[in-house]
Amino acid sequence: MNYSTKTYIKSIFLPLLLAILFAAQNEFFNLWLDIYSKTYSTRLFLAAFALGIILYGPALLFNRSFKFIYLFIISFLVSFIFSAQFLYYRYSQSFLQFSAIKYFGQTQGVAGTVGILVTPELLLFAANFVIVAVSFILSYRFLSKKRENNAEAILPNWEKLILILAMALIVFFGYKYLLDTEKKEWGSTSRLYTDVYDLKALVGKMGIMNFFLEDTFKYILRSNLVADADINFLKTFARNRTQLSQDKKGKYFGTAKGKNIIIIQVESLENAVINKTINGQAITPNLNQLASEGIYFNNFYSQTGPGNTADAEFTTMTSLYPLPDDVVFINYAKNQYKALPQLLKNNGYGTYSFHGDVPTFWNRSNIYPGLGYQKAYNLDDFVVTRSVGKGPSDLGDEDLFFQSLPRLESLKKPFLATVITMSSHTPFILPADLQTLKIPAETNLTFEQQQYLQSIHYADKAIGEFIDGLKNAGLYDNSMIFIWGDHGSYTNISSALGQDKNTISELAGSQVPLIILGAGENGIIGAPGSQLDVYPTITNFLGIQTPKTVLGQDLFNPETSKETHFRVISGGIDAILTENLAYRANNDGVFDHGFCELWPSKEILPISDCKDIYKKQSEEVKASNIIIRGNLLNLLNN
Ligand code: GP9
Ligand code: MN
C-alpha cells in the first residue's frame, strides 16, 4: 500500500465509522423505545446513514485541527440530542421538538426524574463522542512522532472531489430510498413532511435525528410567518373585542358549579344519523334517547382542518380555530394556550383524557400537558380484550368505556374527563358479530356507507353502556355530559339518508350533533353553533369566568341573538351561518362570487347583505391564525 492510499483510508475511516455508528444509534434508539418496526429497518438505516454522512462527512475536507474541532462540535450535539430525545421520550412518550427546547428541563418533574431515567443505553449515544476523543488523543501522539519529518498529509483536491461525489451519492440514495418506499406504500410522500400525524411511524421510518432536523427546519421556516402588520392587526382586534362583555352572567350561569364534566368526543359521528332508521332499526338508539333527555343541538358544526380528531380537540378545548394548512397539535404544540382543562385545573378540577391510541399519535403526549391535562390514559393503559376495527388502533369503544369507568370512579372529584372514541374510524370495519344492524341486500347505500352505519351503531351501543355505567356508579347525577362528533364521516351519508339539502348542503357532512346532559332541561335547539362554542358554554355552566382568549360564544348566551356563526376550513371561509343569514363561498374564494341567503327561508339576497358577517368572521379567523402562528395568545388578554 503506498503512502497516499494509506492516508486516504485513514482519513475516511473516522468519519465513516461515525456515520455508521450514527445509523446504528438511530436503529437502537427506536429498538429500545419500542418504536422499531422491522418493515422500516432498511429505510431507517439508509436515511440515518445519509444524515450521518451529511453530519460527519465534511470533516474529510478539513485539515487536522479543524477536523477535530468540527468533529467534537458535531459529536457533542449528536450525543446531546440523542440523549435528550431518549430521556424525553421515556419520560413523556413524545419526541422533543425544537419549538420546545426552551421548556426542556422545565417540564414538570423532568429535571427531577432525569436521574431515574438515566440508564446504560445512554452510553451508546455518547459513543461517538468517546470515539472522537480517543482518536484525537491517538492522533496527537502519532502526530508528535511524525512532526519531525513533517509527515501530516491532507488529501489532495481531486481526492476530495471524489469523496464529495461519493458522499453526495450516498445521501441521495439514502433519502431516495425513503421517499420511494413511502410512495410505494401510500401513493405519495406527503406523510413524511406535510401530512404528518403519526410521529411514531415517522420516527420509525426516518429516525429520530432526521425527524428532529425536519421539525427544526419547519420551525425556523415558519417562525417568520407573522409580520409586524399581523401583530398590529391582532392588537386592534383585541382592543375592539374588549368592548364585548366577558363576564356576563347569562342563562345557566353557575347551575353546574362543582359538577364533573364528562366529554365524549365520538369518532366520525355525523348529525345525519341521529333519529334515523334503516330497515326499521334506529341507527343510534342510545344517542337518540340521550338527545331527547338532554339538550340537543341539531345545527352544530365541526370546524376541523388537516388535524381531524386532533383539530376537534384543539378547537373545543381552546376555542381557537384550527389552522387551514397545518396541524396545530403537531406544529404548535408548545405554544401558550389557555385551554379549558388548564382553566378547570386552576379551579380545583382533576383533568383527564381517555383515548385508546398510542400517545404519539397527533403528538398528543406533547401538547396535552400544556392544555392542562393532568393525566392521559392511552393505549398502554387499556387491555384490548378483543380486536375491533381497522382504525389507528384496535381498542374497541366498549373496552375503552368499560375500562375508563372504574378509573372515573376512583378519581378525585370534581374532574374533567375527555373520552375520545375510535371504533367508528374509517374504513369502518368491524368484526362480523358486532355488525348488528340488519341492512337488506337491496339497498341504495354503498358498501362504505353500510359499514359506517354498522360502526356508528356499535359506538352508539358502547356509549349507551357507558351512560348506564355512570348511572350505576353514581356519577351521572354529579356530572354534566357533553357528547359531540369530531367531524363528519366523509361518506356522503347525509344525502344517502335523505337529509334535507340546505344552502350550504355540501357542508352537511360537517354537521355533527351536540348533546348536553345534566342541564336540568331538555329540548332541541336549531340555532347554529360550532365546536368553537363548547368552551364558553361549559365555563358558563360551571360559573367560571370565560377568559378573553376564547373566540367562540356561549351557545345559550350569544353576544347578540343573531351572531352565532360558524366556519368550515378548507383554506378560507367556506360558509357562515347566523340565525338569519347563510353565506357560502364560491370555489374561487372571492367574496363577491359567493352566495348570500336568508336563513332558513333560502330567499336569495344580494351578496352585499352578507358583507358584514363575512368581514367579522374573516377578521376572527385571521386573528386566530396569527395567534397560533405567532404564539401570541397573550395579546388577546390586553
Ligand atoms: C386516533 C384518532 C385518529 O388517535 O384520533 O382519528 P383521525 O384524526 O384520523 O380522525
Ligand atoms: Mn376523527
mmCIF file of C-alpha atoms in Angstrom, residues 39-44 46-47 171-183:
data_model
loop_
_atom_site.group_PDB
_atom_site.id
_atom_site.type_symbol
_atom_site.label_atom_id
_atom_site.label_comp_id
_atom_site.label_asym_id
_atom_site.label_seq_id
_atom_site.Cartn_x
_atom_site.Cartn_y
_atom_site.Cartn_z
ATOM 1 C CA THR A 39 -40.633 -3.039 7.881
ATOM 2 C CA TYR A 40 -38.847 0.272 8.256
ATOM 3 C CA SER A 41 -35.454 -1.074 9.267
ATOM 4 C CA THR A 42 -33.682 -0.648 5.909
ATOM 5 C CA ARG A 43 -35.048 2.774 5.087
ATOM 6 C CA LEU A 44 -34.318 3.882 8.622
ATOM 7 C CA LEU A 46 -30.174 4.301 4.925
ATOM 8 C CA ALA A 47 -31.835 7.609 5.796
ATOM 9 C CA VAL A 171 -27.003 10.905 0.713
ATOM 10 C CA PHE A 172 -29.054 10.987 -2.460
ATOM 11 C CA PHE A 173 -29.768 7.258 -2.477
ATOM 12 C CA GLY A 174 -30.411 7.100 1.249
ATOM 13 C CA TYR A 175 -33.187 9.656 1.079
ATOM 14 C CA LYS A 176 -34.413 8.467 -2.281
ATOM 15 C CA TYR A 177 -34.962 5.019 -0.851
ATOM 16 C CA LEU A 178 -37.012 6.503 1.976
ATOM 17 C CA LEU A 179 -39.148 8.527 -0.429
ATOM 18 C CA ASP A 180 -39.545 5.650 -2.892
ATOM 19 C CA THR A 181 -40.710 3.141 -0.296
ATOM 20 C CA GLU A 182 -43.102 5.697 1.143
ATOM 21 C CA LYS A 183 -44.534 6.426 -2.264
#
